[in-house]
Short mmCIF file of C-alpha atoms and ligand atoms in Angstrom, two decimals:
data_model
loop_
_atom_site.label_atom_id
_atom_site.label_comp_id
_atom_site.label_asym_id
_atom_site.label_seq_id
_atom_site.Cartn_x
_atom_site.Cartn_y
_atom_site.Cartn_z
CA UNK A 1 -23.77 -0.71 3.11
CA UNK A 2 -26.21 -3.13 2.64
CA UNK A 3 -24.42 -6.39 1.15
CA UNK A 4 -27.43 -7.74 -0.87
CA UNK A 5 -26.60 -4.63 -2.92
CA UNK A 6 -22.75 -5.27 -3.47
CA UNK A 7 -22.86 -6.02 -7.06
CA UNK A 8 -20.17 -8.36 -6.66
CA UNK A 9 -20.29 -11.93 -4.72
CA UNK A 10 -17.98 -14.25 -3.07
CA UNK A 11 -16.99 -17.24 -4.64
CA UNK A 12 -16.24 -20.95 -2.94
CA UNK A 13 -13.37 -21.75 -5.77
CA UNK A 14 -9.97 -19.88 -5.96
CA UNK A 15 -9.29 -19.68 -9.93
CA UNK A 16 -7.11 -22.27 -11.14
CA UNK A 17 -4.73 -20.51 -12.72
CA UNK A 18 -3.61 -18.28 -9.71
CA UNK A 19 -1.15 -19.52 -7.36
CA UNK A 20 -0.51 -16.25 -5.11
CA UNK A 21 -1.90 -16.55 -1.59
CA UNK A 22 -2.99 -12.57 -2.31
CA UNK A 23 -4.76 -13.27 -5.53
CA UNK A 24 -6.27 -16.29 -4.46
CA UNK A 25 -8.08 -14.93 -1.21
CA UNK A 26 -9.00 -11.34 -2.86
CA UNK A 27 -10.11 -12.99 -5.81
CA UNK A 28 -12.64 -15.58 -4.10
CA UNK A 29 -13.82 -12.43 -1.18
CA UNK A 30 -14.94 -10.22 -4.51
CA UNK A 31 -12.06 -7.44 -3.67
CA UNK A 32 -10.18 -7.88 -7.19
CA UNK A 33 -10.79 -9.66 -10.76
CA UNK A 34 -7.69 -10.43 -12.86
CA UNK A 35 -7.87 -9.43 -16.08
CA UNK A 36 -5.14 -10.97 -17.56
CA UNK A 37 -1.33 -11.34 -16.11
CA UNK A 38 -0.20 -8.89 -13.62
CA UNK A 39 -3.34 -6.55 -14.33
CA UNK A 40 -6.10 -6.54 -11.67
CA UNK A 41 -9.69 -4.87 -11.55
CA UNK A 42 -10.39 -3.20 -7.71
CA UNK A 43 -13.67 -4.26 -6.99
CA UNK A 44 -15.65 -2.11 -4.62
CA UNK A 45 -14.18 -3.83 -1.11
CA UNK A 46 -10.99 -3.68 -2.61
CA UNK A 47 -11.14 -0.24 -3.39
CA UNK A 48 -12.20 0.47 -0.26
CA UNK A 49 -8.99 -1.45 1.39
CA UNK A 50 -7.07 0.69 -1.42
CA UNK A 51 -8.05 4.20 -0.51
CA UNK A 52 -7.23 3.46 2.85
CA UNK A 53 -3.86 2.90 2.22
CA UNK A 54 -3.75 5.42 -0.14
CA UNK A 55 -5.18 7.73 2.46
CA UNK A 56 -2.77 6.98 5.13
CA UNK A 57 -0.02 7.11 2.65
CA UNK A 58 -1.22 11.01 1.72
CA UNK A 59 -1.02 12.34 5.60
CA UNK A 60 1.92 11.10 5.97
CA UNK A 61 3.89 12.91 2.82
CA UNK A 62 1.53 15.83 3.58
CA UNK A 63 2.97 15.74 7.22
CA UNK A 64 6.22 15.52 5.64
CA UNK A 65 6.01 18.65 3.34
CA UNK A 66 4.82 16.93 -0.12
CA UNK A 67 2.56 18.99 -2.46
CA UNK A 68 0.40 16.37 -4.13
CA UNK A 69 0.16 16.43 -8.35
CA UNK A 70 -0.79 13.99 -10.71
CA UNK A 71 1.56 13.29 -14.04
CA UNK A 72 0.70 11.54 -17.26
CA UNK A 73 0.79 7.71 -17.89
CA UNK A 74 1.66 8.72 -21.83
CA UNK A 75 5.11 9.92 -21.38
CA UNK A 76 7.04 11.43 -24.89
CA UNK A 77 10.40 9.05 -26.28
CA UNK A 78 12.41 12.03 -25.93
CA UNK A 79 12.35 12.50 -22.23
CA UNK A 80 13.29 8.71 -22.12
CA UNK A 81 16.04 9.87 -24.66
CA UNK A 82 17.45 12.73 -22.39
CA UNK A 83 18.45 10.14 -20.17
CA UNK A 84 19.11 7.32 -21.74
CA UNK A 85 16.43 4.98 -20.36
CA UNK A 86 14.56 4.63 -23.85
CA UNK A 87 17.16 1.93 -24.45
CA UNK A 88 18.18 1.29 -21.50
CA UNK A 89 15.20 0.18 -19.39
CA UNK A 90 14.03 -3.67 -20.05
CA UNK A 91 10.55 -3.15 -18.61
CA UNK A 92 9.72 0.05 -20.98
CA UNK A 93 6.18 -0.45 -22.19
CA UNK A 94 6.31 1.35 -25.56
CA UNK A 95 3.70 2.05 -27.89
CA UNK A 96 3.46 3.88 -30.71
CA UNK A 97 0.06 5.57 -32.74
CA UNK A 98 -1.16 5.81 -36.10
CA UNK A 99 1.04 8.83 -36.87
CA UNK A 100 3.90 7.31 -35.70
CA UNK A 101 4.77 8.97 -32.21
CA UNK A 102 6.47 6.67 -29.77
CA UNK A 103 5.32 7.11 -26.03
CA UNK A 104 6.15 5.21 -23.38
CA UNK A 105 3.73 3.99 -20.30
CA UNK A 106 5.42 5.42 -17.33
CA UNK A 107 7.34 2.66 -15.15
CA UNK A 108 8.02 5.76 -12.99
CA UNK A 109 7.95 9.42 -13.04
CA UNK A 110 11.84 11.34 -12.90
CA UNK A 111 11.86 11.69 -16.77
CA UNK A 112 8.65 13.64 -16.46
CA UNK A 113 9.02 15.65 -12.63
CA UNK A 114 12.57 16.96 -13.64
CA UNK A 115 11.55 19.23 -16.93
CA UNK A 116 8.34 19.93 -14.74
CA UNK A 117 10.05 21.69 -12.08
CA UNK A 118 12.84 23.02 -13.89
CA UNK A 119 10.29 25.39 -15.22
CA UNK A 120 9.65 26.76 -11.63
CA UNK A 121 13.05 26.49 -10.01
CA UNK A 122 15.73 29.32 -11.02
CA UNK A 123 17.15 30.41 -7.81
CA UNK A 124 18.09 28.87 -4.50
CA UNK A 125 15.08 30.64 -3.08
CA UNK A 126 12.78 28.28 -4.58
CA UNK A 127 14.80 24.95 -2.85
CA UNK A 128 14.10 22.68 -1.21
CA UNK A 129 10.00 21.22 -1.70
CA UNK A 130 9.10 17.56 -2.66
CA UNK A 131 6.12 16.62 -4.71
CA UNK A 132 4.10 13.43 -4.94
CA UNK A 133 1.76 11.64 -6.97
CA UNK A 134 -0.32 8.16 -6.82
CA UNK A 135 -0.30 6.75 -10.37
CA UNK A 136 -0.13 3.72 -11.92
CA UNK A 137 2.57 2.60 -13.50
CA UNK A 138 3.36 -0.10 -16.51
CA UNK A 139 5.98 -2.19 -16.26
CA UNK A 140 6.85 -5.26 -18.79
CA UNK A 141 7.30 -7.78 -15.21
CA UNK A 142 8.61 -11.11 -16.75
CA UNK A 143 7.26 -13.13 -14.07
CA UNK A 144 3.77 -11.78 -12.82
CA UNK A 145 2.77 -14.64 -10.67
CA UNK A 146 2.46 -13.16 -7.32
CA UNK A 147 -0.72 -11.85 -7.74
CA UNK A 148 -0.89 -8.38 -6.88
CA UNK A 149 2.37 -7.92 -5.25
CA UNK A 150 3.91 -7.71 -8.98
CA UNK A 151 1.55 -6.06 -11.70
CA UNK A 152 2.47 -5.17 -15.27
CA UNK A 153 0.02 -2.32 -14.31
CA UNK A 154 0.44 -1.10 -10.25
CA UNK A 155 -0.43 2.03 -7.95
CA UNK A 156 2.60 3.50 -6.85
CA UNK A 157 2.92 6.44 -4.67
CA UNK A 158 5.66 8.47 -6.10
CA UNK A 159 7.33 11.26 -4.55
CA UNK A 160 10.76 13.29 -5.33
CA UNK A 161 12.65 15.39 -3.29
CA UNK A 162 14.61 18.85 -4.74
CA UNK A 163 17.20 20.58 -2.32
CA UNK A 164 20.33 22.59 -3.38
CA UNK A 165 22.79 20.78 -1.46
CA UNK A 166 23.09 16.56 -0.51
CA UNK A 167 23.28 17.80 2.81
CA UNK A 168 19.68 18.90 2.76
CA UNK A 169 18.56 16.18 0.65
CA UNK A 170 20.60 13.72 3.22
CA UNK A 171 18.33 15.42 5.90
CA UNK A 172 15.20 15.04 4.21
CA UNK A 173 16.15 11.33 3.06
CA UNK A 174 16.72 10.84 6.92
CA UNK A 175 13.17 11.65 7.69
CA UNK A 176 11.55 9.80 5.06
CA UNK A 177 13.02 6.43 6.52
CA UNK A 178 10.96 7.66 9.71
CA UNK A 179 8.02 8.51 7.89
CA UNK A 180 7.95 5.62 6.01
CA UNK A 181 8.13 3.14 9.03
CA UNK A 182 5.41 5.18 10.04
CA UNK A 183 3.01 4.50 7.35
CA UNK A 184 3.98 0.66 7.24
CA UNK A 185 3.30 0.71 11.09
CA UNK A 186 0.25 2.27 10.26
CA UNK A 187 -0.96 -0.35 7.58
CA UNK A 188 -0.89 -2.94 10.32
CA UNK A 189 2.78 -4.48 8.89
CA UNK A 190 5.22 -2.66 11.49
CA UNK A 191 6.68 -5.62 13.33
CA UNK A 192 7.31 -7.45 10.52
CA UNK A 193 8.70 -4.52 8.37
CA UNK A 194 12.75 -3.88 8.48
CA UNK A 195 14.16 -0.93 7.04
CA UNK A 196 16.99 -2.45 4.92
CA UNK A 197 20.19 -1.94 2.90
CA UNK A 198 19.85 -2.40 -0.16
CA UNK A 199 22.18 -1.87 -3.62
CA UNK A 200 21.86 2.48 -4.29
CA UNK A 201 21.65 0.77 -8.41
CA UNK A 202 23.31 3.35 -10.57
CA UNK A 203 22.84 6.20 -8.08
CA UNK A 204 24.76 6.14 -4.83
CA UNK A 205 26.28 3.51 -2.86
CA UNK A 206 23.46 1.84 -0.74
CA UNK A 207 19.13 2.43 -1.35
CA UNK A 208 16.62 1.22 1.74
CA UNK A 209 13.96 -0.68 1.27
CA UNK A 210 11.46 -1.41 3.12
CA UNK A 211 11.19 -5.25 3.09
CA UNK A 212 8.03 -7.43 4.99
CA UNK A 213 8.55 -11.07 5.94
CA UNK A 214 6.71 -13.02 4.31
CA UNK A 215 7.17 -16.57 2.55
CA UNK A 216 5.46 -14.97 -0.97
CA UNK A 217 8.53 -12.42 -1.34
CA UNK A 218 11.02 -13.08 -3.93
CA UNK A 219 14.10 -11.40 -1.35
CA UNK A 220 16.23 -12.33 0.99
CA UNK A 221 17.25 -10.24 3.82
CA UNK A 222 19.46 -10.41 6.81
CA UNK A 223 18.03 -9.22 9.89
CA UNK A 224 19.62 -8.14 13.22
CA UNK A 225 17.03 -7.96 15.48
CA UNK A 226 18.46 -5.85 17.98
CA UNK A 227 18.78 -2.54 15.36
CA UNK A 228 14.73 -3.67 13.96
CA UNK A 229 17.30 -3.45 10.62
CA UNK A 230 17.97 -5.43 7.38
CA UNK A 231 20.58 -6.28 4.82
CA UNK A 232 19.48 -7.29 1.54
CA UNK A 233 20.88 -10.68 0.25
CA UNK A 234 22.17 -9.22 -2.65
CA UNK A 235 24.87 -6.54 -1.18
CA UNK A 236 25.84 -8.64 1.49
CA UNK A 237 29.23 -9.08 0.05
CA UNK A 238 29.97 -5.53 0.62
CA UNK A 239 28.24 -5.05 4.15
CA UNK A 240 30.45 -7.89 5.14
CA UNK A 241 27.99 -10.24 7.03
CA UNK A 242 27.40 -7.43 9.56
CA UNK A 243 24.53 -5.51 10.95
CA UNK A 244 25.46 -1.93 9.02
CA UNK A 245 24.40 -0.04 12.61
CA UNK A 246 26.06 -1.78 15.18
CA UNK A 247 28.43 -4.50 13.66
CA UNK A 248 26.99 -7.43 15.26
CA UNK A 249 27.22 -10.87 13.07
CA UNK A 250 24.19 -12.39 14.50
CA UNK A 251 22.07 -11.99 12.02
CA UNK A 252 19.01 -13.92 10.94
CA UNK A 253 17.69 -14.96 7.42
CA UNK A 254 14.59 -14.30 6.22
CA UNK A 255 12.22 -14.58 2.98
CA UNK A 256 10.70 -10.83 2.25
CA UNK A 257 8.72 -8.72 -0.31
CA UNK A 258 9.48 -5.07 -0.75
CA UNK A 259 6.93 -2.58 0.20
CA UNK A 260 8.52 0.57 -0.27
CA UNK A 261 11.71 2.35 -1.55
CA UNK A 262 13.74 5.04 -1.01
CA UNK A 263 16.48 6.59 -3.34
CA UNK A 264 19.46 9.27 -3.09
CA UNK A 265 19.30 10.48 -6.64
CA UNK A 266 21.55 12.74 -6.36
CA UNK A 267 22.46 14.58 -9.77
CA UNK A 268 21.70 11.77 -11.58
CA UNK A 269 18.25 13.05 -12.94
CA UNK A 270 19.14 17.02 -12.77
CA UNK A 271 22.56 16.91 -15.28
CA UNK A 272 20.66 15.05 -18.06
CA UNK A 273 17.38 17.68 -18.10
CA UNK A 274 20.01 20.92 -16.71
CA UNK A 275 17.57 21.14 -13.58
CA UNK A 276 19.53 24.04 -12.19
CA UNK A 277 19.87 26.70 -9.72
CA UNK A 278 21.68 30.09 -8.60
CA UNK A 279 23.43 29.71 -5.48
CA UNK A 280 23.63 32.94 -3.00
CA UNK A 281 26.66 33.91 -5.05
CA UNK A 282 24.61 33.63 -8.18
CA UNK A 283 26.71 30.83 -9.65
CA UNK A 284 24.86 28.10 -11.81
CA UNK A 285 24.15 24.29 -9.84
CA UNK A 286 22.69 21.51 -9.97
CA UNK A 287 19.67 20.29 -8.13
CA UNK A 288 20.48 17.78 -5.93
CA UNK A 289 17.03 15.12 -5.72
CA UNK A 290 16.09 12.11 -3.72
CA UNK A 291 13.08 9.71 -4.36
CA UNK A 292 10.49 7.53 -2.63
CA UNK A 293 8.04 4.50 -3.74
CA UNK A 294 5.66 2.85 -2.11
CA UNK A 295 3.57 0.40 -4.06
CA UNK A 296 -0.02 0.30 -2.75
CA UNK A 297 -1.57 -2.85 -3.96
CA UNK A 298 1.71 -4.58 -3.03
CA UNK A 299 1.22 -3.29 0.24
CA UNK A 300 -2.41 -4.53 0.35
CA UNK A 301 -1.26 -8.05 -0.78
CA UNK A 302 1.49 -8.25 1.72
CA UNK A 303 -1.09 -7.54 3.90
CA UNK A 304 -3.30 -10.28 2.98
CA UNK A 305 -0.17 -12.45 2.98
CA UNK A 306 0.94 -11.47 6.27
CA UNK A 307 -2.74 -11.31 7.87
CA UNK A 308 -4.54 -13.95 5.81
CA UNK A 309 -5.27 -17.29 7.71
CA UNK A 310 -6.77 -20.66 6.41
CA UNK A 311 -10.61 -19.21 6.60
CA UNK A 312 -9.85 -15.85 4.29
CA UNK A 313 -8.62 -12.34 4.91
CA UNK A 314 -7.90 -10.38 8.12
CA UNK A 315 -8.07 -6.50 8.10
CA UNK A 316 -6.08 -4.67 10.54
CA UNK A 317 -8.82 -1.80 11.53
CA UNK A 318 -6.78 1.37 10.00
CA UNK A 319 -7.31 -0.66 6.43
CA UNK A 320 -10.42 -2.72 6.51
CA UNK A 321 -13.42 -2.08 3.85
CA UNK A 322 -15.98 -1.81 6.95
CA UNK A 323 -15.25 -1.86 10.80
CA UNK A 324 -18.38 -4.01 11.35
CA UNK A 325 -19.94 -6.90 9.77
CA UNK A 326 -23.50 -6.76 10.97
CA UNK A 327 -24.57 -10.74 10.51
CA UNK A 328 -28.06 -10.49 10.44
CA UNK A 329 -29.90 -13.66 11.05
CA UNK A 330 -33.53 -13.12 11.04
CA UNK A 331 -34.62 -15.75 8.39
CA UNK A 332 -37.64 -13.69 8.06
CA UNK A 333 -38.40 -13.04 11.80
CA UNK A 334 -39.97 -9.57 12.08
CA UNK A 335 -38.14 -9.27 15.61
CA UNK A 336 -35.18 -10.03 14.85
CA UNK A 337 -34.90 -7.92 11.54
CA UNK A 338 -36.95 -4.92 12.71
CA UNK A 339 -33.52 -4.91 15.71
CA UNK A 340 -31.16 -5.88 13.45
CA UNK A 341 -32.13 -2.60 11.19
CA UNK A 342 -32.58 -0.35 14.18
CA UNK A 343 -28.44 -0.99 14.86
CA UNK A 344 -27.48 -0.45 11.26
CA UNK A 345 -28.96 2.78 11.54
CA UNK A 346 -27.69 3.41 14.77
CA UNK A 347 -24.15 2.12 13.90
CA UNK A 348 -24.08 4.49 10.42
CA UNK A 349 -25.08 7.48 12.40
CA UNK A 350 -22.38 6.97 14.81
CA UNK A 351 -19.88 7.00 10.97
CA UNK A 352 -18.62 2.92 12.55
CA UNK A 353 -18.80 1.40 8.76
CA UNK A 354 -20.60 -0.97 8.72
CA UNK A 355 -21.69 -3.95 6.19
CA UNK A 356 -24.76 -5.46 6.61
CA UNK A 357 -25.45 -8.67 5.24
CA UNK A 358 -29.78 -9.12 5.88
CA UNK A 359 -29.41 -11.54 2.64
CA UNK A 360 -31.45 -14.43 3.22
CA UNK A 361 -28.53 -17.16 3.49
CA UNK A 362 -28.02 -19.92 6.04
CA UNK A 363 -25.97 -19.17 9.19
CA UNK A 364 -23.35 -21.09 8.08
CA UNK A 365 -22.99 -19.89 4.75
CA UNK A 366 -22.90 -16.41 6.05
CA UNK A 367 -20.20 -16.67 8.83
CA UNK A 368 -17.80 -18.53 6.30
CA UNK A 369 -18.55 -15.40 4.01
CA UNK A 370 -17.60 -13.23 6.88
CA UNK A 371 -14.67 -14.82 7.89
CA UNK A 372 -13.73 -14.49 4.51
CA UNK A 373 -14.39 -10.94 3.95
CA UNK A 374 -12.20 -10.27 6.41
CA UNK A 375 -13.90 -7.27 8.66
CA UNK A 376 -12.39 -7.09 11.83
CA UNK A 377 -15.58 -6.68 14.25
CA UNK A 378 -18.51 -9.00 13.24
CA UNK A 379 -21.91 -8.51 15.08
CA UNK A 380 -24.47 -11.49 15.03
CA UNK A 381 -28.12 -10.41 15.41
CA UNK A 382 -30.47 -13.72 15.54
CA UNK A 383 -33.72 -14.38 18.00
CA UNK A 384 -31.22 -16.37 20.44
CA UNK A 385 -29.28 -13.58 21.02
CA UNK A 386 -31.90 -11.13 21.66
CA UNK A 387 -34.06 -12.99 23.65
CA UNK A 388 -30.69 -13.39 25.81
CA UNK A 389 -32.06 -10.07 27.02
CA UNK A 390 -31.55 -7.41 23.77
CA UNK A 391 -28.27 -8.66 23.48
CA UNK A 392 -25.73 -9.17 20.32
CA UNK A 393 -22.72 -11.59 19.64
CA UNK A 394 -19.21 -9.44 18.53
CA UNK A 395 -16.74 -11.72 17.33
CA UNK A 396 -12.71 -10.55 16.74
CA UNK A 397 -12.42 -11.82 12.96
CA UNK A 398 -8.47 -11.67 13.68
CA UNK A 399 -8.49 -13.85 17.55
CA UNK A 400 -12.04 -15.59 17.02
CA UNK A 401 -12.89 -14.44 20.64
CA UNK A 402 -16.69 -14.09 20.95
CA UNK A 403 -18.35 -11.74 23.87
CA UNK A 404 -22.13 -11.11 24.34
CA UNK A 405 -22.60 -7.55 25.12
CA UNK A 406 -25.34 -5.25 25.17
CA UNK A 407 -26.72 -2.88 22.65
CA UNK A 408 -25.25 -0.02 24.68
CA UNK A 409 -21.92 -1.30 24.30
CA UNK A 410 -21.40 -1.56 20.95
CA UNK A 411 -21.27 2.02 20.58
CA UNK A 412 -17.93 1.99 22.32
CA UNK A 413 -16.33 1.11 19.10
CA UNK A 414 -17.11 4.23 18.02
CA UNK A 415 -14.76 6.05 20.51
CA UNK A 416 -12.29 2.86 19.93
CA UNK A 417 -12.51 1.75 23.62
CA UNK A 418 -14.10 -1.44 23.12
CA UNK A 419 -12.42 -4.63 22.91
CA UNK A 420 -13.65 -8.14 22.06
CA UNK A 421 -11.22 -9.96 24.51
CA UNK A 422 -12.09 -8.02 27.79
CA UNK A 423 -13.85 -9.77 30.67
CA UNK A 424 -16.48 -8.06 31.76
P1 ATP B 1 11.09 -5.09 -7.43
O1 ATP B 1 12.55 -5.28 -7.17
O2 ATP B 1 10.20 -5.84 -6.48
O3 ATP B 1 10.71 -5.31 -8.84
P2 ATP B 1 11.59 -2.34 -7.80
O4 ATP B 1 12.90 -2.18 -7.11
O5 ATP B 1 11.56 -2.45 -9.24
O6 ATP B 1 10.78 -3.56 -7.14
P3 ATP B 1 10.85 0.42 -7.38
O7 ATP B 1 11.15 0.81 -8.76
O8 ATP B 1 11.75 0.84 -6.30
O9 ATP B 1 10.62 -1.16 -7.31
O10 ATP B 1 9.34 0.82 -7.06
C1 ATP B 1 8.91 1.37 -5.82
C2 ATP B 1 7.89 0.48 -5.16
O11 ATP B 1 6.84 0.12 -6.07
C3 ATP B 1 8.42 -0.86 -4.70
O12 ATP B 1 9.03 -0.74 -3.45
C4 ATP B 1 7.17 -1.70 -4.64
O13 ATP B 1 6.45 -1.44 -3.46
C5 ATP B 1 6.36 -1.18 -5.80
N1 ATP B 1 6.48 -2.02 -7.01
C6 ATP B 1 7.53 -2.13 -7.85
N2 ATP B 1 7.27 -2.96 -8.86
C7 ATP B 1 5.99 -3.38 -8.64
C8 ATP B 1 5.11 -4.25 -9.36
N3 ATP B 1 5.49 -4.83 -10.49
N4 ATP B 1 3.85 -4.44 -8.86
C9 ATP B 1 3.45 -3.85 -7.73
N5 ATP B 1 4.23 -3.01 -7.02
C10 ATP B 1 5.48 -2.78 -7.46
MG1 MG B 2 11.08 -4.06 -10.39
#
């Protein structure tokens, strides 16, 4: 993409009124615009950075059996009724029309799956499947000042699990905790990602979530290094000060956001809506469930908060808007421009992204912008470089290590087998 095209620019100035790390950086790049508290615009590189995720998130339930659907935001009072969360559930959004119908905004999806599948599932034939969704979801969040790590509207990806016994739905839990470390591996977040033990709420004795270090999270876990585990603050009491895996007490302390969720449900949903089954013997059961939350723009924040350094964002290359910043300083030199288009072309038809910025800015305006932006591989095109002998400058937006290599070369990124910080 061309950048002088990007209807949106970067700004010098954070807004005053956010204080999130996240915000702050995404806001003054041109990836989001707040709206008001909690609810964020995705502006064209942040959309980009989203459907990554998003995209990584979707082979990964595919992988793991999911069938992907998409439910309603406007959700009817009575499902909320069934089970009790109408009155129960602080953060309800309601809303009501002009005839009087009260709906709520979905803060999450069981009161509308359950009497969706129940009209498909009558025998133990049609056990166990999962289904999954990416929706947004309203929440009333009393303190929305982390940017977009906590929204009053958010993108969750949703999925929920039906089997007719909690030994398959153990099973299937089990492998969700792999394929989530998976996906946050993926995202670029792995090492600093701990699977963790966490209160099961009104469900079942423990939940895990999947908590990041990171000084904007509002948690605080207990590691122990040696499992790659965690213990949430807030069940401590019952785990006893010990590493739930292998017992040891040397555990470490650490500030963390959660990225991701995973639930036994059990019955819990099922009883309320009858979600039932006939066993082999033909006798009436319940569906047992399980279910699994990832939020996707807090995953992109964490990012940013993990990633982020004091000149602007830092993509790992599985998320990042473009793979290449093309820096194109020609300042009108027919040369220099007439090369500089010749490898945008070049890098499009080998599919490396690629965002060109031929705007006619000052070399030091431009690299600040691209260290801001974020994209991982920047290539500098100017008359020094190419009458260095048809060379270019690549620069590692995450190490700052420069290398002049020629044209040639920079087609390895296409196959992934170049690197910035090799010696030649
Ligand atoms: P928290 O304790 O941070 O409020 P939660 O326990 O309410 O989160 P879940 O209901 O388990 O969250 O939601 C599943 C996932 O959705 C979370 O792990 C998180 O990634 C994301 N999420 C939850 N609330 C928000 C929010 N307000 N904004 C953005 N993402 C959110
Ligand atoms: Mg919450």
């Amino acid at each position: 993409m061309r950048q002088s095209q990007l209807f949106t620019k970067a700004r010098k100035e954070a807004p005053a009124d956010e204080l999130a790390k996240n915000a702050k950086l995404l806001i003054r790049a041109g990836y989001v615009d707040k709206l008001q508290a909690g609810v964020y615009t995705y502006l064209p590189l942040g959309l980009r950075v989203l459907k990554k995720i998003e995209n990584i998130i979707r082979e990964e339930m595919n992988k793991a059996g999911g069938q992907e659907i998409f439910m309603p935001t406007l959700q009817p009072k009575e499902n909320w009724k069934t089970t009790g969360r109408w009155e129960t559930m602080d953060d309800l959004y309601k809303v009501s029309d002009t005839s009087g119908r009260e709906n709520a905004l979905g803060p999450t999806h069981e009161e509308i799956v359950v009497p969706l599948v129940k009209q498909f599932v009558s025998s133990y034939r049609d056990l166990p499947f999962s289904a999954y969704q990416f929706q947004n979801k309203f929440r009333m969040e009393l303190r929305a000042k982390s940017g977009i790590l906590r929204g009053r509207e958010f993108m969750m990806k949703d999925m929920y699990s039906f089997h007719t016994d909690e030994e398959g739905m153990v099973k299937y839990y089990e492998e969700m905790k792999k394929v989530y470390t998976r996906v946050f591996t993926r995202v670029g977040i792995g090492t600093t990602t701990f699977l963790t033990y966490a209160s099961g709420g009104s469900f079942s004795k423990y939940s895990h979530e999947f908590q990041t270090i990171t000084p904007a999270g509002e948690d605080t876990i207990y590691i122990c290094d040696k499992c790659h585990i965690a213990v949430n603050k807030e069940i401590i009491e019952d785990l006893k000060s010990a590493c739930p895996e292998c017992g040891g007490k040397n555990l470490r302390t650490e500030t963390s956001v959660e990225v991701g969720n995973i639930f036994e449900l059990r019955t819990r949903f099922s009883e309320p809506f009858n979600l039932s089954y006939k066993d082999e013997e033909g006798k009436e059961q319940m569906v047992v469930m399980g279910c699994y939350g990832i939020g996707l723009g807090r995953v992109l924040g964490t990012v940013v908060e993990v990633l982020g350094d004091e000149k602007g964002l830092v993509w790992p290359e599985a998320i990042a808007p473009f793979r290449v910043h093309l820096v194109d300083l020609s300042a009108g030199n027919e040369e220099v421009s007439t090369y500089a288009r010749a490898l945008y072309t070049e890098l499009n038809a080998c599919s490396i992204e690629t965002l060109w910025d031929e705007r006619d800015l000052r070399a030091g305006e431009k690299f600040a912008e691209s260290d801001l932006l974020g994209i991982p591989l920047r290539i500098v095109v100017s008359k020094k470089t190419i009458d260095d002998g048809g060379q270019v400058e690549i620069v590692d937006r995450k190490t700052g290590q420069v290398r002049m290599v020629d044209r040639a070369e920079v087609f390895k990124i296409a196959d992934g087998s170049f690197t910035v910080g090799l010696s030649d």
